[in-house]
Amino acid sequence: MGRQHVPETGPVILAPVHRSFADFGFAAFCTDRKLFFMTKDEMWSNKWLGKLLLSVGAFPVHRESADREALQRAEEVLRQGAPLVLFPEGTRRAGPVVEDLMEGAAFLSARTGAPIVPIGIGGSDLAMPKGSSIPKPRTIQVVIGPAIPPPPRTGGGRVSRSAVHAATEALVPKLQAVYDEARSSTGRY
């Protein structure tokens, strides 16, 4: 629901909620375009999984600090006009509330001019809860919200840290709204 909100061309940051390992797959239903994913570096410890991740457009990010290499790679993806999937929560979370987002989505939006598209995925936490390896049959609903423009630039063409922070804070209610709609559409909450 809401695929029309994902631009057909140009850079875009797809920003889904993250409640399940399966969320990567559901983000792919948002567009027919080739996607690139920022993926936690722990996933690359398994050689087979690392090769699979590379084949689907993923690249590692070290989440414990500002990973400059991953940010440069993400910026490169966006400057080439491709969509980037970035989970603004930074890790899988539990529960119905979206809070404490990382500033990476707003930072990359500011640097590249890419809009941010909030995505709610309802039911994935029931289909594949944290710790499970086999998905259970459940109704999943994906709701895509309208694109959010990048933070405004100053007269010097730069985006201030406060503008990046404000853009991150503004993303919270928009992400919460699409997540609430996706959860309620599954009929299981």
Coordinates of N, CA and C in Angstrom, one line a residue:
M1 N 0.8 -1.2 0.0 CA 0.0 0.0 0.0 C 0.9 1.2 0.0
G2 N 0.8 2.1 -1.0 CA 1.5 3.3 -1.1 C 2.7 3.3 -2.0
R3 N 2.8 2.3 -2.9 CA 4.0 2.2 -3.8 C 4.2 3.4 -4.6
Q4 N 3.1 4.2 -4.8 CA 3.2 5.4 -5.6 C 4.1 6.5 -4.9
H5 N 4.4 6.3 -3.6 CA 5.2 7.3 -2.9 C 6.7 7.0 -3.1
V6 N 7.1 5.9 -3.7 CA 8.5 5.6 -4.0 C 8.8 6.1 -5.4
P7 N 9.7 7.1 -5.5 CA 10.1 7.6 -6.9 C 10.6 6.5 -7.8
E8 N 10.2 6.6 -9.1 CA 10.6 5.6 -10.1 C 12.0 5.8 -10.5
T9 N 12.6 7.0 -10.3 CA 13.9 7.3 -10.7 C 14.6 8.2 -9.6
G10 N 15.9 8.2 -9.7 CA 16.6 9.1 -8.8 C 16.8 8.5 -7.4
P11 N 17.7 9.2 -6.6 CA 18.0 8.6 -5.3 C 16.8 8.7 -4.3
V12 N 16.7 7.7 -3.5 CA 15.7 7.7 -2.4 C 16.2 6.8 -1.3
I13 N 15.9 7.2 -0.1 CA 16.2 6.4 1.1 C 14.9 5.8 1.6
L14 N 14.8 4.5 1.5 CA 13.7 3.7 2.0 C 14.0 3.4 3.5
A15 N 13.1 3.9 4.4 CA 13.3 3.9 5.8 C 12.2 3.1 6.5
P16 N 12.4 1.7 6.5 CA 11.4 0.9 7.2 C 11.6 0.8 8.7
V17 N 10.5 0.5 9.4 CA 10.6 0.1 10.8 C 11.3 -1.3 10.8
H18 N 11.9 -1.7 11.9 CA 12.7 -3.0 11.9 C 12.3 -3.8 13.1
R19 N 11.4 -4.8 12.9 CA 11.0 -5.6 14.0 C 11.3 -7.1 13.8
S20 N 11.8 -7.4 12.6 CA 12.1 -8.8 12.2 C 13.2 -8.9 11.2
F21 N 14.0 -10.0 11.2 CA 15.0 -10.2 10.2 C 14.4 -10.2 8.8
A22 N 13.1 -10.6 8.7 CA 12.4 -10.7 7.4 C 12.1 -9.3 6.8
D23 N 12.3 -8.2 7.6 CA 11.9 -6.9 7.1 C 12.7 -6.5 5.8
F24 N 13.9 -7.1 5.6 CA 14.7 -6.8 4.4 C 13.9 -7.3 3.2
G25 N 13.3 -8.4 3.3 CA 12.6 -8.9 2.1 C 11.3 -8.1 1.8
F26 N 10.7 -7.7 2.9 CA 9.4 -6.9 2.7 C 9.7 -5.5 2.1
A27 N 10.9 -5.0 2.4 CA 11.3 -3.7 1.9 C 11.4 -3.8 0.4
A28 N 11.8 -5.0 -0.1 CA 12.0 -5.2 -1.6 C 10.7 -5.1 -2.3
F29 N 9.5 -5.3 -1.6 CA 8.2 -5.2 -2.3 C 7.8 -3.7 -2.6
C30 N 8.6 -2.8 -2.1 CA 8.2 -1.4 -2.2 C 8.5 -0.8 -3.6
T31 N 9.3 -1.4 -4.4 CA 9.7 -0.9 -5.7 C 10.2 -2.1 -6.5
D32 N 10.2 -1.9 -7.8 CA 10.8 -2.8 -8.7 C 12.2 -2.5 -9.0
R33 N 12.7 -1.4 -8.5 CA 14.1 -0.9 -8.7 C 15.1 -1.8 -8.0
K34 N 16.3 -1.9 -8.4 CA 17.4 -2.6 -7.7 C 17.7 -1.8 -6.5
L35 N 17.7 -2.5 -5.3 CA 17.9 -1.9 -4.0 C 19.3 -2.2 -3.5
F36 N 19.7 -1.3 -2.7 CA 21.0 -1.5 -1.9 C 20.6 -1.4 -0.4
F37 N 21.3 -2.2 0.4 CA 21.0 -2.3 1.8 C 22.2 -2.0 2.7
M38 N 22.0 -1.3 3.7 CA 23.1 -1.2 4.8 C 22.7 -2.3 5.7
T39 N 23.7 -3.2 6.0 CA 23.4 -4.4 6.8 C 24.5 -4.5 7.9
K40 N 24.1 -4.9 9.1 CA 25.0 -4.9 10.2 C 26.2 -5.9 9.8
D41 N 27.4 -5.4 10.2 CA 28.6 -6.2 9.9 C 28.6 -7.6 10.4
E42 N 27.9 -7.9 11.5 CA 27.9 -9.2 12.1 C 27.4 -10.3 11.1
M43 N 26.5 -9.8 10.1 CA 26.0 -10.7 9.1 C 27.0 -11.2 8.2
W44 N 28.2 -10.6 8.1 CA 29.2 -10.9 7.2 C 30.2 -12.0 7.8
S45 N 30.0 -12.4 9.0 CA 30.9 -13.4 9.7 C 30.7 -14.7 9.0
N46 N 29.5 -15.0 8.5 CA 29.2 -16.3 7.8 C 29.6 -16.0 6.3
K47 N 30.6 -16.7 5.8 CA 31.0 -16.5 4.4 C 29.9 -16.7 3.4
W48 N 29.1 -17.7 3.6 CA 28.0 -18.0 2.6 C 27.0 -16.9 2.6
L49 N 26.6 -16.5 3.8 CA 25.7 -15.4 4.0 C 26.2 -14.1 3.4
G50 N 27.5 -13.8 3.7 CA 28.1 -12.6 3.1 C 28.0 -12.6 1.6
K51 N 28.3 -13.7 0.9 CA 28.2 -13.7 -0.5 C 26.8 -13.5 -1.0
L52 N 25.8 -14.1 -0.3 CA 24.4 -13.9 -0.6 C 24.0 -12.4 -0.4
L53 N 24.5 -11.8 0.6 CA 24.1 -10.4 0.9 C 24.7 -9.5 -0.2
L54 N 26.0 -9.8 -0.6 CA 26.6 -9.0 -1.7 C 25.7 -9.1 -3.0
S55 N 25.2 -10.3 -3.3 CA 24.5 -10.5 -4.5 C 23.1 -9.8 -4.5
V56 N 22.6 -9.4 -3.3 CA 21.3 -8.7 -3.3 C 21.5 -7.2 -3.0
G57 N 22.8 -6.7 -3.1 CA 23.0 -5.3 -3.0 C 23.3 -4.8 -1.6
A58 N 23.6 -5.7 -0.7 CA 23.9 -5.3 0.7 C 25.4 -5.0 0.9
F59 N 25.7 -4.1 1.8 CA 27.0 -3.8 2.2 C 27.1 -3.6 3.7
P60 N 28.2 -3.9 4.4 CA 28.2 -3.9 5.8 C 28.4 -2.5 6.4
V61 N 27.8 -2.4 7.6 CA 27.9 -1.2 8.4 C 28.2 -1.6 9.9
H62 N 29.2 -1.0 10.4 CA 29.6 -1.2 11.8 C 28.7 -0.2 12.6
R63 N 27.8 -0.8 13.5 CA 26.8 0.1 14.1 C 27.3 0.7 15.4
E64 N 28.4 0.3 16.0 CA 28.9 0.8 17.3 C 29.5 2.2 17.2
S65 N 29.8 2.6 16.0 CA 30.3 4.0 15.9 C 29.9 4.5 14.5
A66 N 30.3 5.8 14.2 CA 30.0 6.3 12.9 C 30.9 5.6 11.9
D67 N 30.4 4.8 11.1 CA 31.2 4.0 10.1 C 31.3 4.8 8.9
R68 N 32.4 5.5 8.8 CA 32.6 6.5 7.6 C 32.6 5.7 6.3
E69 N 33.2 4.5 6.3 CA 33.3 3.8 5.0 C 31.9 3.4 4.5
A70 N 31.0 2.9 5.5 CA 29.7 2.6 5.1 C 28.9 3.8 4.7
L71 N 29.1 4.9 5.4 CA 28.4 6.2 5.0 C 28.8 6.6 3.6
Q72 N 30.1 6.5 3.3 CA 30.6 6.9 2.0 C 30.0 6.0 0.9
R73 N 29.9 4.7 1.2 CA 29.3 3.7 0.2 C 27.8 4.1 0.0
A74 N 27.1 4.4 1.1 CA 25.7 4.7 1.0 C 25.5 6.0 0.2
E75 N 26.4 7.0 0.5 CA 26.3 8.2 -0.3 C 26.6 8.0 -1.8
E76 N 27.5 7.1 -2.1 CA 27.8 6.8 -3.5 C 26.6 6.1 -4.2
V77 N 26.0 5.2 -3.5 CA 24.8 4.6 -4.0 C 23.7 5.6 -4.3
L78 N 23.5 6.6 -3.4 CA 22.5 7.6 -3.7 C 22.9 8.6 -4.8
R79 N 24.2 8.9 -4.8 CA 24.6 9.8 -5.9 C 24.6 9.2 -7.3
Q80 N 24.5 7.9 -7.3 CA 24.4 7.2 -8.6 C 22.9 7.1 -8.9
G81 N 22.0 7.6 -8.1 CA 20.6 7.6 -8.3 C 19.8 6.4 -8.0
A82 N 20.4 5.6 -7.1 CA 19.8 4.3 -6.7 C 19.1 4.4 -5.4
P83 N 18.1 3.5 -5.1 CA 17.4 3.5 -3.8 C 18.3 2.8 -2.8
L84 N 18.3 3.3 -1.5 CA 19.0 2.7 -0.4 C 18.0 2.4 0.7
V85 N 18.1 1.1 1.2 CA 17.3 0.7 2.3 C 18.1 0.9 3.6
L86 N 17.6 1.8 4.5 CA 18.4 2.1 5.7 C 17.3 2.0 6.8
F87 N 17.6 1.1 7.8 CA 16.6 1.0 8.9 C 17.0 2.1 9.9
P88 N 16.2 3.2 10.1 CA 16.6 4.3 10.9 C 16.7 4.0 12.4
E89 N 16.0 2.9 12.8 CA 16.1 2.4 14.2 C 17.5 1.8 14.5
G90 N 18.2 1.4 13.5 CA 19.6 1.0 13.6 C 19.7 -0.5 14.0
T91 N 18.7 -1.1 14.5 CA 18.6 -2.5 14.9 C 17.2 -2.9 15.0
R92 N 17.0 -4.2 15.1 CA 15.6 -4.7 15.3 C 15.2 -4.3 16.7
R93 N 13.9 -3.8 16.8 CA 13.4 -3.4 18.0 C 12.1 -4.2 18.3
A94 N 11.6 -4.1 19.5 CA 10.4 -4.8 19.9 C 9.3 -3.8 20.2
G95 N 8.1 -4.1 20.1 CA 7.0 -3.3 20.5 C 6.4 -2.4 19.5
P96 N 5.3 -1.7 19.8 CA 4.6 -0.9 18.9 C 5.1 0.6 18.7
V97 N 6.1 1.0 19.5 CA 6.5 2.4 19.5 C 7.8 2.6 18.8
V98 N 7.8 3.5 17.8 CA 9.0 3.9 17.1 C 9.7 5.1 17.9
E99 N 10.9 4.9 18.3 CA 11.6 5.9 19.1 C 13.1 5.8 18.9
D100 N 13.8 6.8 19.3 CA 15.3 6.8 19.3 C 15.9 6.4 18.0
L101 N 15.6 7.2 16.9 CA 16.2 6.9 15.6 C 17.6 7.3 15.5
M102 N 18.4 6.6 14.7 CA 19.7 7.0 14.4 C 19.6 8.2 13.4
E103 N 20.6 9.0 13.2 CA 20.6 10.1 12.3 C 21.1 9.9 10.9
G104 N 21.4 8.6 10.6 CA 22.0 8.3 9.3 C 21.1 8.6 8.1
A105 N 19.8 8.4 8.2 CA 18.9 8.7 7.1 C 18.8 10.1 6.8
A106 N 18.7 11.0 7.9 CA 18.6 12.4 7.7 C 20.0 12.9 7.2
F107 N 21.1 12.4 7.7 CA 22.4 12.8 7.3 C 22.6 12.6 5.8
L108 N 22.3 11.3 5.4 CA 22.5 11.0 4.0 C 21.5 11.8 3.1
S109 N 20.3 12.0 3.6 CA 19.4 12.8 2.8 C 19.9 14.3 2.6
A110 N 20.5 14.8 3.7 CA 21.0 16.2 3.6 C 22.2 16.2 2.7
R111 N 23.1 15.2 2.7 CA 24.3 15.2 1.9 C 24.0 15.0 0.4
T112 N 22.9 14.2 0.1 CA 22.7 13.8 -1.3 C 21.4 14.4 -1.9
G113 N 20.5 15.0 -1.1 CA 19.3 15.5 -1.6 C 18.2 14.4 -1.8
A114 N 18.5 13.2 -1.4 CA 17.5 12.1 -1.5 C 16.4 12.3 -0.5
P115 N 15.2 12.1 -1.0 CA 14.0 12.1 0.0 C 14.1 10.8 0.8
I116 N 13.4 10.9 1.9 CA 13.3 9.7 2.8 C 11.8 9.2 2.7
V117 N 11.6 7.9 2.5 CA 10.3 7.4 2.4 C 10.1 6.4 3.6
P118 N 9.2 6.8 4.5 CA 8.9 6.0 5.7 C 8.1 4.8 5.3
I119 N 8.5 3.6 5.9 CA 7.8 2.4 5.6 C 7.4 1.6 6.8
G120 N 6.1 1.3 7.0 CA 5.7 0.5 8.1 C 5.5 -0.9 7.7
I121 N 6.0 -1.8 8.5 CA 5.8 -3.3 8.2 C 5.1 -3.9 9.4
G122 N 3.9 -4.2 9.2 CA 3.1 -4.8 10.3 C 3.0 -6.3 10.2
G123 N 3.2 -7.0 11.3 CA 3.1 -8.5 11.3 C 4.4 -9.2 11.2
S124 N 5.5 -8.6 10.7 CA 6.7 -9.3 10.5 C 7.3 -9.8 11.9
D125 N 7.0 -9.1 12.9 CA 7.5 -9.5 14.3 C 6.8 -10.8 14.7
L126 N 5.6 -11.0 14.2 CA 4.9 -12.3 14.6 C 5.3 -13.4 13.6
A127 N 5.6 -13.1 12.4 CA 6.0 -14.1 11.4 C 7.4 -14.6 11.7
M128 N 8.3 -13.7 12.1 CA 9.7 -14.2 12.4 C 10.2 -13.3 13.5
P129 N 9.8 -13.7 14.7 CA 10.3 -12.9 15.9 C 11.8 -13.0 16.0
K130 N 12.4 -12.1 16.7 CA 13.8 -12.0 17.0 C 14.2 -13.4 17.6
G131 N 15.3 -14.0 17.1 CA 15.7 -15.3 17.6 C 15.2 -16.5 16.8
S132 N 14.2 -16.3 16.0 CA 13.7 -17.5 15.3 C 14.4 -17.5 13.9
S133 N 14.5 -18.7 13.4 CA 15.2 -18.9 12.1 C 14.2 -19.3 11.0
I134 N 13.0 -19.7 11.4 CA 12.0 -20.2 10.4 C 10.8 -19.3 10.5
P135 N 10.4 -18.7 9.4 CA 9.2 -17.8 9.5 C 7.9 -18.7 9.7
K136 N 6.9 -18.0 10.4 CA 5.6 -18.6 10.6 C 4.7 -18.0 9.6
P137 N 3.6 -18.7 9.2 CA 2.7 -18.0 8.3 C 1.8 -17.0 9.0
R138 N 1.9 -15.8 8.6 CA 1.2 -14.7 9.3 C 0.9 -13.6 8.2
T139 N -0.1 -12.8 8.4 CA -0.4 -11.7 7.5 C 0.6 -10.6 7.8
I140 N 1.2 -10.1 6.7 CA 2.1 -9.0 6.7 C 1.5 -7.9 5.9
Q141 N 1.6 -6.7 6.4 CA 1.1 -5.5 5.6 C 2.3 -4.5 5.6
V142 N 2.5 -4.0 4.4 CA 3.5 -3.0 4.2 C 2.8 -1.7 3.8
V143 N 3.1 -0.6 4.5 CA 2.5 0.7 4.2 C 3.6 1.7 4.0
I144 N 3.5 2.3 2.8 CA 4.6 3.3 2.4 C 4.0 4.7 2.5
G145 N 4.7 5.5 3.2 CA 4.2 6.9 3.4 C 4.8 7.8 2.4
P146 N 4.3 9.0 2.3 CA 4.8 10.0 1.4 C 6.2 10.4 1.6
A147 N 7.0 10.7 0.6 CA 8.4 11.0 0.7 C 8.6 12.3 1.5
I148 N 9.6 12.3 2.3 CA 9.9 13.5 3.1 C 11.1 14.2 2.4
P149 N 11.0 15.4 2.1 CA 12.1 16.1 1.5 C 13.4 16.2 2.4
P150 N 14.5 16.4 1.8 CA 15.8 16.5 2.6 C 15.7 17.7 3.5
P151 N 16.5 17.7 4.5 CA 16.6 18.9 5.4 C 17.1 20.1 4.6
P152 N 16.6 21.3 5.0 CA 17.0 22.5 4.2 C 18.5 22.9 4.4
R153 N 19.0 23.5 3.4 CA 20.4 23.9 3.4 C 20.5 25.4 3.8
T154 N 21.6 25.8 4.4 CA 21.8 27.2 4.7 C 22.2 27.9 3.5
G155 N 22.4 29.2 3.6 CA 22.9 30.0 2.5 C 24.2 29.6 1.9
G156 N 25.0 29.0 2.8 CA 26.3 28.5 2.3 C 26.2 27.1 1.6
G157 N 25.0 26.5 1.5 CA 24.8 25.2 0.9 C 25.1 24.1 1.8
R158 N 25.3 24.3 3.1 CA 25.5 23.2 4.0 C 24.2 22.9 4.8
V159 N 24.2 21.8 5.4 CA 23.1 21.4 6.3 C 23.6 21.3 7.7
S160 N 23.0 22.1 8.6 CA 23.5 22.1 10.0 C 23.2 20.8 10.7
R161 N 24.0 20.5 11.8 CA 23.7 19.4 12.6 C 22.3 19.5 13.2
S162 N 21.9 20.7 13.6 CA 20.6 20.9 14.2 C 19.5 20.6 13.2
A163 N 19.7 20.9 11.9 CA 18.8 20.5 10.9 C 18.7 19.0 10.7
V164 N 19.8 18.3 10.7 CA 19.8 16.9 10.6 C 19.1 16.3 11.8
H165 N 19.3 16.8 13.0 CA 18.6 16.3 14.2 C 17.1 16.5 14.1
A166 N 16.8 17.7 13.7 CA 15.3 18.1 13.5 C 14.7 17.2 12.5
A167 N 15.4 16.9 11.4 CA 14.8 16.0 10.4 C 14.6 14.6 10.9
T168 N 15.5 14.1 11.7 CA 15.4 12.8 12.4 C 14.2 12.8 13.3
E169 N 14.1 13.8 14.1 CA 12.9 13.9 15.0 C 11.6 14.0 14.2
A170 N 11.6 14.7 13.1 CA 10.4 14.8 12.3 C 10.0 13.5 11.6
L171 N 11.0 12.6 11.4 CA 10.8 11.3 10.8 C 10.0 10.4 11.8
V172 N 10.2 10.5 13.1 CA 9.6 9.6 14.1 C 8.1 9.5 13.9
P173 N 7.4 10.7 14.0 CA 5.9 10.5 13.9 C 5.4 10.0 12.5
K174 N 6.2 10.3 11.5 CA 5.8 9.8 10.1 C 6.0 8.3 10.0
L175 N 7.1 7.8 10.6 CA 7.3 6.4 10.6 C 6.3 5.7 11.6
Q176 N 6.0 6.3 12.7 CA 5.1 5.7 13.6 C 3.7 5.6 13.0
A177 N 3.3 6.6 12.2 CA 2.0 6.6 11.5 C 1.9 5.4 10.5
V178 N 2.9 5.2 9.7 CA 2.8 4.1 8.7 C 2.9 2.8 9.4
Y179 N 3.7 2.7 10.5 CA 3.8 1.5 11.3 C 2.4 1.1 11.9
D180 N 1.8 2.1 12.5 CA 0.5 1.9 13.1 C -0.5 1.4 12.1
E181 N -0.5 2.1 10.9 CA -1.5 1.7 9.9 C -1.2 0.2 9.4
A182 N 0.1 -0.1 9.2 CA 0.5 -1.4 8.8 C 0.1 -2.5 9.9
R183 N 0.3 -2.2 11.1 CA -0.1 -3.1 12.2 C -1.6 -3.3 12.2
S184 N -2.3 -2.2 12.2 CA -3.8 -2.3 12.2 C -4.4 -3.0 11.0
S185 N -3.7 -2.9 9.9 CA -4.2 -3.6 8.7 C -4.0 -5.1 8.7
T186 N -3.2 -5.6 9.6 CA -3.0 -7.1 9.6 C -4.2 -7.7 10.4
G187 N -4.9 -7.0 11.2 CA -6.0 -7.5 12.0 C -5.6 -8.4 13.1
R188 N -4.3 -8.4 13.5 CA -3.8 -9.3 14.5 C -3.4 -8.5 15.7
Y189 N -3.5 -7.2 15.7 CA -3.0 -6.4 16.9 C -4.2 -5.8 17.6

